[in-house]
C-alpha positions as a LaTeX table, in Angstrom:
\begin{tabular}{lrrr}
\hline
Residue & $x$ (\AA) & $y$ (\AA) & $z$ (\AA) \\
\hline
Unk1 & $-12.92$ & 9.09 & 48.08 \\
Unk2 & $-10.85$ & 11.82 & 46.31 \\
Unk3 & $-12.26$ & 15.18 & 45.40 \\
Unk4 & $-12.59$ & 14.68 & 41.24 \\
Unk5 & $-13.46$ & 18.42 & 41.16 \\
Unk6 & $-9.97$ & 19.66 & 41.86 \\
Unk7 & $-7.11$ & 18.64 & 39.34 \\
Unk8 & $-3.69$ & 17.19 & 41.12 \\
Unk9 & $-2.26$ & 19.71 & 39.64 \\
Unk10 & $-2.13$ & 22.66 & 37.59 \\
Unk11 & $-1.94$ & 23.65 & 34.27 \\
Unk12 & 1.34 & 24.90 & 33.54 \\
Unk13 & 1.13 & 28.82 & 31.75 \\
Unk14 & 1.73 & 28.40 & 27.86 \\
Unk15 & 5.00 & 30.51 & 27.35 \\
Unk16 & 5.38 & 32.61 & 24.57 \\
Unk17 & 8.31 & 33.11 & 22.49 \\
Unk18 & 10.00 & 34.79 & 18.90 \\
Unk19 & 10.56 & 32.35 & 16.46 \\
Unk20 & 13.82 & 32.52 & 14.38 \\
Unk21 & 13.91 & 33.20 & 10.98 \\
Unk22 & 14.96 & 29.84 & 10.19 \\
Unk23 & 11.85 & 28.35 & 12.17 \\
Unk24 & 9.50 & 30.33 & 10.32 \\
Unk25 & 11.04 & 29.18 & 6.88 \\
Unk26 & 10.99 & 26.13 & 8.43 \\
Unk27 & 7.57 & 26.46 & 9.38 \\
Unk28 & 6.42 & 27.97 & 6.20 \\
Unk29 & 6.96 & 24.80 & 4.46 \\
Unk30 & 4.37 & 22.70 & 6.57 \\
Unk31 & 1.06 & 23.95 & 4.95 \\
Unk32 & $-0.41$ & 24.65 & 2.00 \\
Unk33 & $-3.18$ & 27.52 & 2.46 \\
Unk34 & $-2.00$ & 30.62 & 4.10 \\
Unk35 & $-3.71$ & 34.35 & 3.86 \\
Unk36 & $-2.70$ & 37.45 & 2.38 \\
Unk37 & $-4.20$ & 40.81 & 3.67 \\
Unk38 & $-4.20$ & 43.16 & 0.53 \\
Unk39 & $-5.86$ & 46.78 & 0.01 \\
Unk40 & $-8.93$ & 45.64 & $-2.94$ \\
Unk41 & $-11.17$ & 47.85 & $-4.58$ \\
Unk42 & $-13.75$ & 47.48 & $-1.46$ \\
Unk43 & $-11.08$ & 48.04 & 1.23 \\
Unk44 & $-9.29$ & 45.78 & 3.38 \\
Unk45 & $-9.49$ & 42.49 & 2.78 \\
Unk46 & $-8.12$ & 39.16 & 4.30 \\
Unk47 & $-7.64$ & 36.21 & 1.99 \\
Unk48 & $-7.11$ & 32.63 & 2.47 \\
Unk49 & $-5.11$ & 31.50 & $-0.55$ \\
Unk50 & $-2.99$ & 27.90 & $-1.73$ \\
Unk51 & 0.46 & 29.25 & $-1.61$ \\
Unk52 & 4.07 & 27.24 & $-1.88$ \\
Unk53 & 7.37 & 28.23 & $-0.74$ \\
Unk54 & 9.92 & 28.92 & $-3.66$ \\
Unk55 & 13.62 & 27.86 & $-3.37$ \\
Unk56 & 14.81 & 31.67 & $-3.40$ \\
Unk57 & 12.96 & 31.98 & $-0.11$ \\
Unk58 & 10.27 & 34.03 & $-1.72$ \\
Unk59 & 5.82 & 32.57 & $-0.87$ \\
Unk60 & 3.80 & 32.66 & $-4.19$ \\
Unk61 & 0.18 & 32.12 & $-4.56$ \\
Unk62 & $-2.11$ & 31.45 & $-7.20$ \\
Unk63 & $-5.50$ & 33.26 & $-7.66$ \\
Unk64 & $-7.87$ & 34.07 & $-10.69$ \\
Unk65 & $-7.93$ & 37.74 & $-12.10$ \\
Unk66 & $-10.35$ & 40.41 & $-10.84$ \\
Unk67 & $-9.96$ & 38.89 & $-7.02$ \\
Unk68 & $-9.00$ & 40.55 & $-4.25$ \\
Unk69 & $-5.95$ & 38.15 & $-3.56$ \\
Unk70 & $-5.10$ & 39.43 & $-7.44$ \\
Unk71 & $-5.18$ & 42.92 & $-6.38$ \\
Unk72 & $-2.34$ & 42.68 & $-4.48$ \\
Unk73 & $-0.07$ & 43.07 & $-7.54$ \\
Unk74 & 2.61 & 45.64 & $-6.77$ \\
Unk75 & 1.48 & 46.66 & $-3.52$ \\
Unk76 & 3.23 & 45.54 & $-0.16$ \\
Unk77 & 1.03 & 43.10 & 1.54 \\
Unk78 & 1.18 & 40.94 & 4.65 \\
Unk79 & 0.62 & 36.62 & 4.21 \\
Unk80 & 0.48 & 34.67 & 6.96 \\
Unk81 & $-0.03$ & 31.17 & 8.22 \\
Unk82 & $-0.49$ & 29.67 & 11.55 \\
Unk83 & $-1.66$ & 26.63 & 13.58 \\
Unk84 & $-3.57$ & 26.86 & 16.59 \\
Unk85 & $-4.69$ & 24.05 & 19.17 \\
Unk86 & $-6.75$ & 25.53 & 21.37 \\
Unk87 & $-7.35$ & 22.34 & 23.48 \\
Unk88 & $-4.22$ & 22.41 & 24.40 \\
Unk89 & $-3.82$ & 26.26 & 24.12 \\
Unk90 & $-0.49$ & 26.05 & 21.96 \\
Unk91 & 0.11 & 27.22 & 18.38 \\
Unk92 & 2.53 & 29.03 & 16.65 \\
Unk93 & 2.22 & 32.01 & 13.70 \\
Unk94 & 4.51 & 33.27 & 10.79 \\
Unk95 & 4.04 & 36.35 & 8.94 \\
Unk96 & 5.65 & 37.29 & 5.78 \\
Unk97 & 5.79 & 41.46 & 4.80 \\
Unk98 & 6.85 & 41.99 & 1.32 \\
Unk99 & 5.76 & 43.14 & $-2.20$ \\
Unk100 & 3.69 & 41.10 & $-4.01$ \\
Unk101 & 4.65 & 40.73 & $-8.23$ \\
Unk102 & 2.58 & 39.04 & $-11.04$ \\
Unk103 & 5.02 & 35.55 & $-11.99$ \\
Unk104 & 5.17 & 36.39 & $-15.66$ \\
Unk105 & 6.19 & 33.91 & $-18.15$ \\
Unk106 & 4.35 & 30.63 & $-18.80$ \\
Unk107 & 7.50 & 28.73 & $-18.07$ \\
Unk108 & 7.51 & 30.06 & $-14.53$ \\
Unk109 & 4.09 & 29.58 & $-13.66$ \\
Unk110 & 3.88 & 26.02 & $-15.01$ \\
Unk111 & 7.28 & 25.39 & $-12.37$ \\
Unk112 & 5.04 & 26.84 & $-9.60$ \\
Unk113 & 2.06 & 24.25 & $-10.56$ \\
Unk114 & 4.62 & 21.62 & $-10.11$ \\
Unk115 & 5.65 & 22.92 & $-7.16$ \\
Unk116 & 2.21 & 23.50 & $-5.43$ \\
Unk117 & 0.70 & 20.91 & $-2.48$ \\
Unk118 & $-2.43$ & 21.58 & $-3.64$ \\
Unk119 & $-4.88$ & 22.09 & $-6.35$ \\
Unk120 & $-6.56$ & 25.43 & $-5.84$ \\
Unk121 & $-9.87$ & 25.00 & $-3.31$ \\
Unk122 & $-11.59$ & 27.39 & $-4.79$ \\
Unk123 & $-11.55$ & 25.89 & $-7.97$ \\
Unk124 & $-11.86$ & 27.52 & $-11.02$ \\
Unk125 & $-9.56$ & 28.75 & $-13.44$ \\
Unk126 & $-6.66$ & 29.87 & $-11.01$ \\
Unk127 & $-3.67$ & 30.38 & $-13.09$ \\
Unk128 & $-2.30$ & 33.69 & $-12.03$ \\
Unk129 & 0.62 & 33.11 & $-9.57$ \\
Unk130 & 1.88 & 36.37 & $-7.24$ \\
Unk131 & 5.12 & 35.45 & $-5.41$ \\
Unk132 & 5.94 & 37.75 & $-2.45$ \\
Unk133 & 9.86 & 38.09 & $-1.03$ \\
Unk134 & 10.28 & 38.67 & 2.53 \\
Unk135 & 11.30 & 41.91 & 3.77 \\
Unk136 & 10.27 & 41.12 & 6.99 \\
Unk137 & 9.54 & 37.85 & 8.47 \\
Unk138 & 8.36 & 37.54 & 11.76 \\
Unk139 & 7.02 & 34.75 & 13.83 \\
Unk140 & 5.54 & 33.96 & 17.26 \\
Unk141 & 5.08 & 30.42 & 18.94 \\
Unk142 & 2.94 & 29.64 & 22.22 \\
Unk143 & 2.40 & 26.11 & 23.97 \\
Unk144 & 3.68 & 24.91 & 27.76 \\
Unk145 & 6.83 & 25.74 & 29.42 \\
Unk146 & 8.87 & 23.02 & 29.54 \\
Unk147 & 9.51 & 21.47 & 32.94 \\
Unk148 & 12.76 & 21.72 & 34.67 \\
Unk149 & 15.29 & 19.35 & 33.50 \\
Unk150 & 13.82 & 19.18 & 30.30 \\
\hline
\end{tabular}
């Protein structure tokens, strides 16, 4: 009878790797709810927020006034998405430096409503839209290295 406690084989090592910046606009475009780490009133905060990706490139969220996600306006911030399978210990990450501006104009915030995946999970009254345009985008992707040959 075979020894069930030892595997046949190992694991292979995740491998860990840059991401383009093609693969994280690529990658950008998969979800829906993303966070932005802003400076508030209280101090560094981390904020999960319903954010879509705008045709110029730029990620714009919508949030209600007097939130920390709202005091973001005009400062440089740092959003970020990921996914993460820790089962099978692979998961990639994209992170998106940039300045984050009030959308002004109804027009332009009705386009972004249009545009969104979601309705905001927070609920609420969530009209005010801040769109942020990389000047930096980095990204980061672990999972298995492939085997030879492949």
């Amino acid at each position: 009878m075979a020894d069930r406690t030892q595997k046949d084989s190992p694991e292979p090592e995740p491998e860990f790797a840059m991401l383009s910046p093609e693969e994280c606009r690529a990658l950008l475009s998969t979800h829906g709810v993303g966070r932005v780490a802003v400076y508030a009133h209280n101090g560094p905060a981390v904020v999960p927020v319903n954010y879509v990706v705008v045709g110029d490139g730029s990620v714009a969220y919508r949030t209600a006034p007097g939130t920390a996600a709202a005091a973001a306006a005009d400062q440089e911030v740092v959003f970020e998405v990921d996914h993460v399978d820790d089962a099978v210990r692979q998961g990639w990450s994209v992170n998106v430096v940039g300045t984050a501006h009030a959308v002004t104009g109804d027009a332009a915030a009705r386009g972004l409503d249009q545009q969104a995946y979601t309705t905001p999970w927070a609920g609420e009254d969530r009209r005010l839209w801040l769109s942020i345009f990389p000047a930096r985008m980095t990204g980061r992707r672990i999972g298995p290295v492939p085997a030879p040959g492949q």
